[in-house]
Short mmCIF file of C-alpha atoms in Angstrom, two decimals:
data_model
loop_
_atom_site.label_atom_id
_atom_site.label_comp_id
_atom_site.label_asym_id
_atom_site.label_seq_id
_atom_site.Cartn_x
_atom_site.Cartn_y
_atom_site.Cartn_z
CA UNK A 1 6.91 -42.46 -87.18
CA UNK A 2 4.94 -39.44 -85.87
CA UNK A 3 5.35 -38.28 -82.30
CA UNK A 4 1.85 -39.49 -81.40
CA UNK A 5 2.88 -43.02 -82.41
CA UNK A 6 5.93 -43.12 -80.16
CA UNK A 7 5.24 -45.18 -77.05
CA UNK A 8 5.95 -43.80 -73.59
CA UNK A 9 5.43 -44.82 -69.97
CA UNK A 10 5.08 -43.04 -66.67
CA UNK A 11 6.35 -44.96 -63.64
CA UNK A 12 5.67 -43.87 -60.06
CA UNK A 13 8.11 -44.38 -57.25
CA UNK A 14 5.85 -47.07 -55.75
CA UNK A 15 6.04 -49.10 -58.97
CA UNK A 16 2.68 -48.08 -60.45
CA UNK A 17 2.96 -47.79 -64.24
CA UNK A 18 0.85 -46.27 -67.02
CA UNK A 19 1.40 -46.55 -70.76
CA UNK A 20 0.73 -43.83 -73.31
CA UNK A 21 2.11 -41.88 -76.26
CA UNK A 22 4.81 -39.22 -76.37
CA UNK A 23 4.55 -35.62 -77.54
CA UNK A 24 6.71 -32.60 -76.95
CA UNK A 25 10.44 -33.18 -76.51
CA UNK A 26 11.66 -36.77 -76.95
CA UNK A 27 13.58 -37.36 -73.72
CA UNK A 28 13.10 -39.33 -70.51
CA UNK A 29 12.93 -37.41 -67.23
CA UNK A 30 12.36 -37.88 -63.51
CA UNK A 31 10.82 -35.39 -61.08
CA UNK A 32 8.32 -35.02 -58.30
CA UNK A 33 4.80 -35.57 -59.64
CA UNK A 34 1.82 -33.34 -58.78
CA UNK A 35 -1.65 -32.94 -60.24
CA UNK A 36 -3.31 -29.69 -61.27
CA UNK A 37 -7.09 -29.28 -61.38
CA UNK A 38 -9.22 -26.60 -62.99
CA UNK A 39 -9.50 -25.03 -66.44
CA UNK A 40 -6.80 -22.37 -66.29
CA UNK A 41 -4.61 -21.08 -69.10
CA UNK A 42 -2.22 -24.00 -69.66
CA UNK A 43 0.75 -21.82 -70.70
CA UNK A 44 0.47 -19.69 -67.57
CA UNK A 45 0.24 -22.81 -65.40
CA UNK A 46 3.27 -24.49 -66.93
CA UNK A 47 5.38 -21.32 -66.77
CA UNK A 48 4.67 -20.73 -63.06
CA UNK A 49 8.04 -20.94 -61.20
CA UNK A 50 6.24 -22.73 -58.34
CA UNK A 51 6.16 -25.85 -60.56
CA UNK A 52 9.90 -25.90 -61.25
CA UNK A 53 11.23 -29.47 -61.43
CA UNK A 54 7.77 -31.07 -61.37
CA UNK A 55 5.98 -33.57 -63.56
CA UNK A 56 2.47 -32.12 -63.80
CA UNK A 57 -0.68 -34.15 -64.36
CA UNK A 58 -3.48 -32.06 -65.89
CA UNK A 59 -6.88 -33.21 -64.62
CA UNK A 60 -8.99 -31.79 -67.46
CA UNK A 61 -9.94 -34.38 -70.11
CA UNK A 62 -8.34 -32.67 -73.13
CA UNK A 63 -5.27 -30.42 -73.38
CA UNK A 64 -3.59 -28.57 -76.24
CA UNK A 65 -6.46 -27.06 -78.22
CA UNK A 66 -5.22 -23.56 -77.33
CA UNK A 67 -1.89 -22.44 -78.76
CA UNK A 68 0.87 -20.74 -76.77
CA UNK A 69 2.00 -17.16 -77.31
CA UNK A 70 5.41 -16.76 -75.72
CA UNK A 71 7.07 -13.87 -77.56
CA UNK A 72 4.91 -10.85 -76.72
CA UNK A 73 6.04 -8.54 -73.92
CA UNK A 74 4.07 -6.11 -71.76
CA UNK A 75 5.22 -2.47 -71.26
CA UNK A 76 7.35 -3.60 -68.29
CA UNK A 77 9.31 -5.95 -70.53
CA UNK A 78 7.73 -9.08 -69.03
CA UNK A 79 6.19 -11.94 -70.98
CA UNK A 80 2.55 -10.97 -71.51
CA UNK A 81 1.01 -14.43 -71.68
CA UNK A 82 3.45 -16.38 -69.47
CA UNK A 83 4.36 -16.20 -65.77
CA UNK A 84 8.11 -16.45 -66.45
CA UNK A 85 10.44 -16.48 -69.43
CA UNK A 86 10.15 -20.25 -70.01
CA UNK A 87 8.22 -23.40 -69.24
CA UNK A 88 9.19 -24.43 -65.70
CA UNK A 89 7.92 -28.01 -65.49
CA UNK A 90 9.99 -31.13 -66.12
CA UNK A 91 7.24 -33.21 -67.74
CA UNK A 92 3.55 -33.08 -68.65
CA UNK A 93 0.90 -35.82 -68.33
CA UNK A 94 -2.50 -35.50 -70.02
CA UNK A 95 -5.43 -37.75 -70.79
CA UNK A 96 -5.82 -36.54 -74.38
CA UNK A 97 -3.57 -34.22 -76.35
CA UNK A 98 -5.51 -32.19 -78.92
CA UNK A 99 -3.12 -30.61 -81.42
CA UNK A 100 -4.12 -27.10 -82.52
CA UNK A 101 -3.32 -27.34 -86.23
CA UNK A 102 -4.63 -23.82 -86.87
CA UNK A 103 -2.28 -22.04 -84.48
CA UNK A 104 -1.69 -18.43 -85.46
CA UNK A 105 1.73 -17.52 -86.96
CA UNK A 106 2.69 -15.65 -83.77
CA UNK A 107 1.94 -18.66 -81.56
CA UNK A 108 3.07 -22.27 -81.13
CA UNK A 109 1.25 -25.52 -80.56
CA UNK A 110 1.69 -26.87 -77.04
CA UNK A 111 3.83 -29.75 -78.33
CA UNK A 112 6.12 -27.40 -80.26
CA UNK A 113 6.43 -25.11 -77.23
CA UNK A 114 7.39 -28.06 -75.02
CA UNK A 115 9.99 -29.14 -77.58
CA UNK A 116 11.44 -25.62 -77.55
CA UNK A 117 12.01 -25.90 -73.78
CA UNK A 118 13.13 -29.55 -73.79
CA UNK A 119 10.09 -30.89 -71.94
CA UNK A 120 8.48 -34.27 -72.72
CA UNK A 121 4.75 -34.92 -72.58
CA UNK A 122 2.76 -38.14 -72.40
CA UNK A 123 -0.87 -38.55 -73.47
CA UNK A 124 -3.36 -41.39 -73.50
CA UNK A 125 -3.06 -41.77 -69.73
CA UNK A 126 -5.95 -42.63 -67.40
CA UNK A 127 -5.37 -39.46 -65.41
CA UNK A 128 -8.29 -40.17 -63.07
CA UNK A 129 -6.65 -43.42 -61.93
CA UNK A 130 -3.27 -41.69 -61.69
CA UNK A 131 -4.65 -38.83 -59.60
CA UNK A 132 -6.49 -41.26 -57.33
CA UNK A 133 -3.20 -43.06 -56.76
CA UNK A 134 -1.48 -39.80 -55.86
CA UNK A 135 -4.31 -38.94 -53.47
CA UNK A 136 -3.89 -42.31 -51.77
CA UNK A 137 -0.10 -42.31 -51.53
CA UNK A 138 0.72 -38.59 -51.55
CA UNK A 139 3.18 -36.73 -53.72
CA UNK A 140 6.05 -38.94 -54.88
CA UNK A 141 8.76 -39.13 -57.49
CA UNK A 142 8.02 -40.35 -61.01
CA UNK A 143 9.68 -41.00 -64.36
CA UNK A 144 8.48 -40.40 -67.90
CA UNK A 145 10.24 -42.94 -70.12
CA UNK A 146 10.03 -42.54 -73.90
CA UNK A 147 10.92 -45.41 -76.18
CA UNK A 148 14.32 -45.03 -77.78
CA UNK A 149 15.70 -42.67 -75.12
CA UNK A 150 18.01 -43.25 -72.18
CA UNK A 151 16.53 -44.31 -68.82
CA UNK A 152 16.78 -41.92 -65.87
CA UNK A 153 17.09 -42.37 -62.12
CA UNK A 154 14.65 -41.31 -59.40
CA UNK A 155 17.63 -39.84 -57.57
CA UNK A 156 17.67 -36.79 -59.88
CA UNK A 157 14.01 -35.98 -59.25
CA UNK A 158 14.39 -32.84 -57.09
CA UNK A 159 17.74 -31.61 -58.35
CA UNK A 160 16.50 -28.13 -59.31
CA UNK A 161 13.61 -27.81 -56.87
CA UNK A 162 14.82 -24.61 -55.18
CA UNK A 163 14.34 -20.82 -55.65
CA UNK A 164 17.98 -20.63 -56.75
CA UNK A 165 16.93 -22.01 -60.15
CA UNK A 166 14.04 -19.60 -60.80
CA UNK A 167 15.18 -16.37 -59.14
CA UNK A 168 16.74 -13.50 -61.06
CA UNK A 169 20.53 -13.31 -60.79
CA UNK A 170 20.71 -9.53 -60.47
CA UNK A 171 18.40 -6.64 -59.60
CA UNK A 172 15.76 -5.44 -62.03
CA UNK A 173 13.81 -2.19 -61.65
CA UNK A 174 10.21 -1.74 -62.82
CA UNK A 175 8.32 1.57 -62.81
CA UNK A 176 9.47 4.98 -61.63
CA UNK A 177 7.25 5.84 -58.70
CA UNK A 178 8.62 7.37 -55.50
CA UNK A 179 7.52 4.52 -53.22
CA UNK A 180 10.04 1.67 -53.40
CA UNK A 181 8.92 -1.94 -53.06
CA UNK A 182 11.55 -4.65 -52.64
CA UNK A 183 10.26 -7.75 -54.44
CA UNK A 184 12.14 -10.79 -53.15
CA UNK A 185 12.21 -13.27 -56.01
CA UNK A 186 11.82 -16.78 -54.63
CA UNK A 187 9.79 -17.59 -57.75
CA UNK A 188 7.77 -14.45 -58.36
CA UNK A 189 5.22 -14.45 -61.19
CA UNK A 190 5.09 -11.85 -63.96
CA UNK A 191 1.51 -11.00 -63.08
CA UNK A 192 2.53 -10.24 -59.48
CA UNK A 193 5.07 -7.67 -60.69
CA UNK A 194 2.40 -6.05 -62.86
CA UNK A 195 0.06 -5.80 -59.86
CA UNK A 196 2.74 -4.09 -57.76
CA UNK A 197 3.72 -1.38 -60.25
CA UNK A 198 1.61 1.78 -60.11
CA UNK A 199 2.07 5.48 -60.82
CA UNK A 200 3.31 5.92 -57.24
CA UNK A 201 5.47 2.82 -56.88
CA UNK A 202 8.65 1.35 -58.29
CA UNK A 203 9.49 -2.31 -57.82
CA UNK A 204 13.06 -3.50 -57.20
CA UNK A 205 13.21 -7.21 -57.95
CA UNK A 206 16.09 -8.84 -56.08
CA UNK A 207 17.52 -12.39 -55.96
CA UNK A 208 16.11 -14.68 -53.30
CA UNK A 209 19.20 -14.47 -51.03
CA UNK A 210 19.78 -10.69 -51.16
CA UNK A 211 20.35 -8.77 -47.92
CA UNK A 212 18.36 -5.56 -48.47
CA UNK A 213 17.66 -4.86 -44.78
CA UNK A 214 19.88 -1.74 -44.61
CA UNK A 215 18.61 -0.22 -47.86
CA UNK A 216 16.11 2.59 -48.42
CA UNK A 217 12.70 1.07 -49.21
CA UNK A 218 9.06 1.50 -48.26
CA UNK A 219 7.70 -2.06 -48.38
CA UNK A 220 8.57 -5.68 -49.13
CA UNK A 221 6.84 -8.28 -51.28
CA UNK A 222 7.83 -11.97 -51.27
CA UNK A 223 6.83 -14.08 -54.27
CA UNK A 224 7.00 -17.79 -53.55
CA UNK A 225 8.17 -20.51 -55.89
CA UNK A 226 9.33 -24.12 -55.71
CA UNK A 227 10.98 -26.35 -53.14
CA UNK A 228 11.10 -26.51 -49.38
CA UNK A 229 10.63 -23.00 -47.90
CA UNK A 230 12.62 -23.97 -44.82
CA UNK A 231 15.65 -24.28 -47.12
CA UNK A 232 15.53 -20.51 -47.81
CA UNK A 233 17.58 -19.73 -44.70
CA UNK A 234 19.07 -16.49 -46.05
CA UNK A 235 15.66 -15.16 -47.14
CA UNK A 236 14.19 -15.94 -43.71
CA UNK A 237 17.16 -14.43 -41.87
CA UNK A 238 16.87 -11.12 -43.74
CA UNK A 239 13.10 -11.01 -43.26
CA UNK A 240 13.49 -11.44 -39.49
CA UNK A 241 15.45 -8.20 -39.30
CA UNK A 242 13.07 -6.40 -41.67
CA UNK A 243 10.08 -7.35 -39.51
CA UNK A 244 11.55 -5.15 -36.78
CA UNK A 245 11.42 -2.11 -39.07
CA UNK A 246 7.58 -2.06 -39.10
CA UNK A 247 7.25 -1.55 -42.83
CA UNK A 248 4.45 -3.14 -44.89
CA UNK A 249 5.18 -6.72 -45.95
CA UNK A 250 2.99 -8.84 -48.21
CA UNK A 251 3.67 -12.37 -49.42
CA UNK A 252 1.88 -14.77 -51.76
CA UNK A 253 2.15 -18.47 -52.55
CA UNK A 254 5.03 -20.17 -50.79
CA UNK A 255 6.39 -16.71 -50.06
CA UNK A 256 3.72 -16.56 -47.35
CA UNK A 257 5.21 -19.68 -45.76
CA UNK A 258 8.64 -18.01 -45.81
CA UNK A 259 7.18 -14.91 -44.13
CA UNK A 260 5.49 -17.04 -41.46
CA UNK A 261 8.78 -18.86 -40.81
CA UNK A 262 10.53 -15.51 -40.37
CA UNK A 263 7.90 -14.60 -37.78
CA UNK A 264 8.56 -17.77 -35.81
CA UNK A 265 5.85 -20.08 -37.13
CA UNK A 266 6.44 -23.63 -38.36
CA UNK A 267 5.65 -25.19 -41.74
CA UNK A 268 4.73 -28.69 -42.85
CA UNK A 269 4.82 -30.67 -46.08
CA UNK A 270 1.34 -31.26 -47.52
CA UNK A 271 0.38 -34.74 -48.73
CA UNK A 272 -0.59 -33.64 -52.25
CA UNK A 273 -0.16 -29.89 -52.16
CA UNK A 274 -2.72 -27.44 -53.54
CA UNK A 275 -2.47 -26.99 -57.31
CA UNK A 276 -5.66 -25.66 -58.86
CA UNK A 277 -7.38 -22.68 -60.43
CA UNK A 278 -10.59 -22.97 -58.38
CA UNK A 279 -10.22 -23.60 -54.63
CA UNK A 280 -12.75 -21.92 -52.27
CA UNK A 281 -11.34 -19.99 -49.32
CA UNK A 282 -13.21 -18.31 -46.47
CA UNK A 283 -12.26 -14.78 -45.38
CA UNK A 284 -12.39 -15.20 -41.59
CA UNK A 285 -13.00 -11.47 -41.07
CA UNK A 286 -16.08 -11.18 -43.28
CA UNK A 287 -17.25 -14.79 -43.69
CA UNK A 288 -17.24 -14.38 -47.46
CA UNK A 289 -16.05 -17.24 -49.67
CA UNK A 290 -13.63 -16.50 -52.53
CA UNK A 291 -12.50 -18.74 -55.37
CA UNK A 292 -8.72 -18.82 -55.50
CA UNK A 293 -5.87 -20.13 -57.64
CA UNK A 294 -3.26 -22.09 -55.68
CA UNK A 295 0.12 -23.65 -56.39
CA UNK A 296 1.95 -24.60 -53.18
CA UNK A 297 3.17 -27.78 -51.54
CA UNK A 298 3.74 -26.58 -47.96
CA UNK A 299 1.38 -25.24 -45.31
CA UNK A 300 1.53 -23.25 -42.07
CA UNK A 301 0.63 -24.61 -38.64
CA UNK A 302 -1.77 -21.90 -37.45
CA UNK A 303 -1.19 -22.75 -33.78
CA UNK A 304 2.48 -21.85 -34.29
CA UNK A 305 1.79 -18.27 -35.46
CA UNK A 306 3.11 -15.56 -33.08
CA UNK A 307 0.56 -14.20 -30.56
CA UNK A 308 -0.18 -11.05 -32.55
CA UNK A 309 -0.51 -12.93 -35.87
CA UNK A 310 -3.82 -14.56 -36.72
CA UNK A 311 -5.29 -16.71 -39.54
CA UNK A 312 -7.04 -14.64 -42.20
CA UNK A 313 -8.17 -17.17 -44.83
CA UNK A 314 -9.25 -20.79 -44.45
CA UNK A 315 -9.38 -23.39 -47.23
CA UNK A 316 -13.04 -24.42 -47.37
CA UNK A 317 -12.20 -27.99 -48.50
CA UNK A 318 -9.25 -29.06 -46.35
CA UNK A 319 -9.80 -26.46 -43.58
CA UNK A 320 -6.12 -25.52 -43.66
CA UNK A 321 -4.84 -21.99 -43.14
CA UNK A 322 -4.42 -20.14 -46.45
CA UNK A 323 -3.61 -16.68 -45.13
CA UNK A 324 -2.67 -14.68 -42.05
CA UNK A 325 -2.38 -11.06 -40.99
CA UNK A 326 -1.06 -8.94 -38.15
CA UNK A 327 -0.90 -5.32 -36.99
CA UNK A 328 -3.94 -4.26 -39.01
CA UNK A 329 -2.50 -5.83 -42.12
CA UNK A 330 1.02 -4.42 -41.82
CA UNK A 331 2.37 -7.96 -42.25
CA UNK A 332 0.20 -10.35 -44.24
CA UNK A 333 0.51 -13.38 -46.45
CA UNK A 334 -1.74 -15.67 -48.46
CA UNK A 335 -0.75 -19.07 -49.78
CA UNK A 336 -3.01 -18.65 -52.81
CA UNK A 337 -2.39 -16.40 -55.83
CA UNK A 338 -4.48 -13.20 -55.55
CA UNK A 339 -3.26 -11.90 -58.92
CA UNK A 340 -5.44 -14.67 -60.38
CA UNK A 341 -3.23 -15.63 -63.31
CA UNK A 342 -4.21 -18.30 -64.17
CA UNK A 343 -7.49 -18.42 -62.32
CA UNK A 344 -10.04 -16.05 -60.81
CA UNK A 345 -9.21 -12.54 -59.67
CA UNK A 346 -11.64 -12.58 -56.74
CA UNK A 347 -8.92 -11.63 -54.26
CA UNK A 348 -6.93 -9.13 -56.33
CA UNK A 349 -8.10 -6.50 -53.84
CA UNK A 350 -5.33 -7.78 -51.54
CA UNK A 351 -2.78 -6.17 -53.85
CA UNK A 352 -4.84 -2.96 -53.82
CA UNK A 353 -4.91 -3.06 -50.03
CA UNK A 354 -1.12 -3.50 -49.91
CA UNK A 355 -0.53 -0.61 -52.33
CA UNK A 356 -2.91 1.62 -50.38
CA UNK A 357 -0.95 0.88 -47.23
CA UNK A 358 2.27 1.93 -48.99
CA UNK A 359 1.01 4.92 -50.93
CA UNK A 360 -1.09 6.48 -48.16
CA UNK A 361 1.26 5.67 -45.29
CA UNK A 362 -1.64 4.44 -43.14
CA UNK A 363 0.75 2.42 -40.93
CA UNK A 364 2.53 5.69 -39.98
CA UNK A 365 -0.60 7.43 -38.70
#
């Protein structure tokens, strides 16, 4: 029996059930289920640490025609075509799986790549109906059950949904510039590291719970990943003390929520979260609209921001705050992904602005 002939089901926590066919790894799993819209690079999406411990529904009608290259490294020693060293999701749901039978020798089909990382997929699903259900009921737990495998419990759904499971375990240095950037790894993406390294900077990537407040550094970057940002108590505690040092701080994704919490703001759980490669956001300073890639499940209550912090970007669909800034940009964060991998690079200038602040010492003038 081929893998496309093996029956599988996806069952939502509210009892809704869909039947389909298995591909990828033959195992049953449970996790929180989210849906991802847009036409981004599937391998980059699935290797984003922000999706750790998630069952991901891909909204596009066909998935798998592009193979996955997971062995090539960039000059920094990071995976060139992935956002981390492995697939981060727990399960994948697609409407139609299109096997790429002509995958190059240096690449893998999507199904083979999922098998390598122990991740099941299910195809033949009415993803429009499934996404509509999630929009009605909000994010919930789900199970992918494959015939012939052991059943699983909903109780294990968020077992690894925390930065602890995606953060590096020890420090890693990138680059050899004189300006030192502490990169707090709460789920940082490879492409973010590449954006931070320049001829004048070196990046020190540290575990999510590291106390670096007494060290010698010039700036801090917080890369956000999975889970509830309010559970990152140690990260928030350290950031509170660093905010008093008046050094440049920039945060992206759920790292921006962590930065806002350190400043005294409050966060909230979003009904469905924002997972897409093409969400329009308005720059409140210029009025210009940018297309952004997003992958976060929590938001910031803008009325809770400290008096000298103000909203910077607004989601043009939901009208929720997607960015904030203070002290002429000394502290800033955006809940979207300005590095644009996967997705547009419309807002990559935010990294340039951060590096300019560090390299030119504008905040010291």
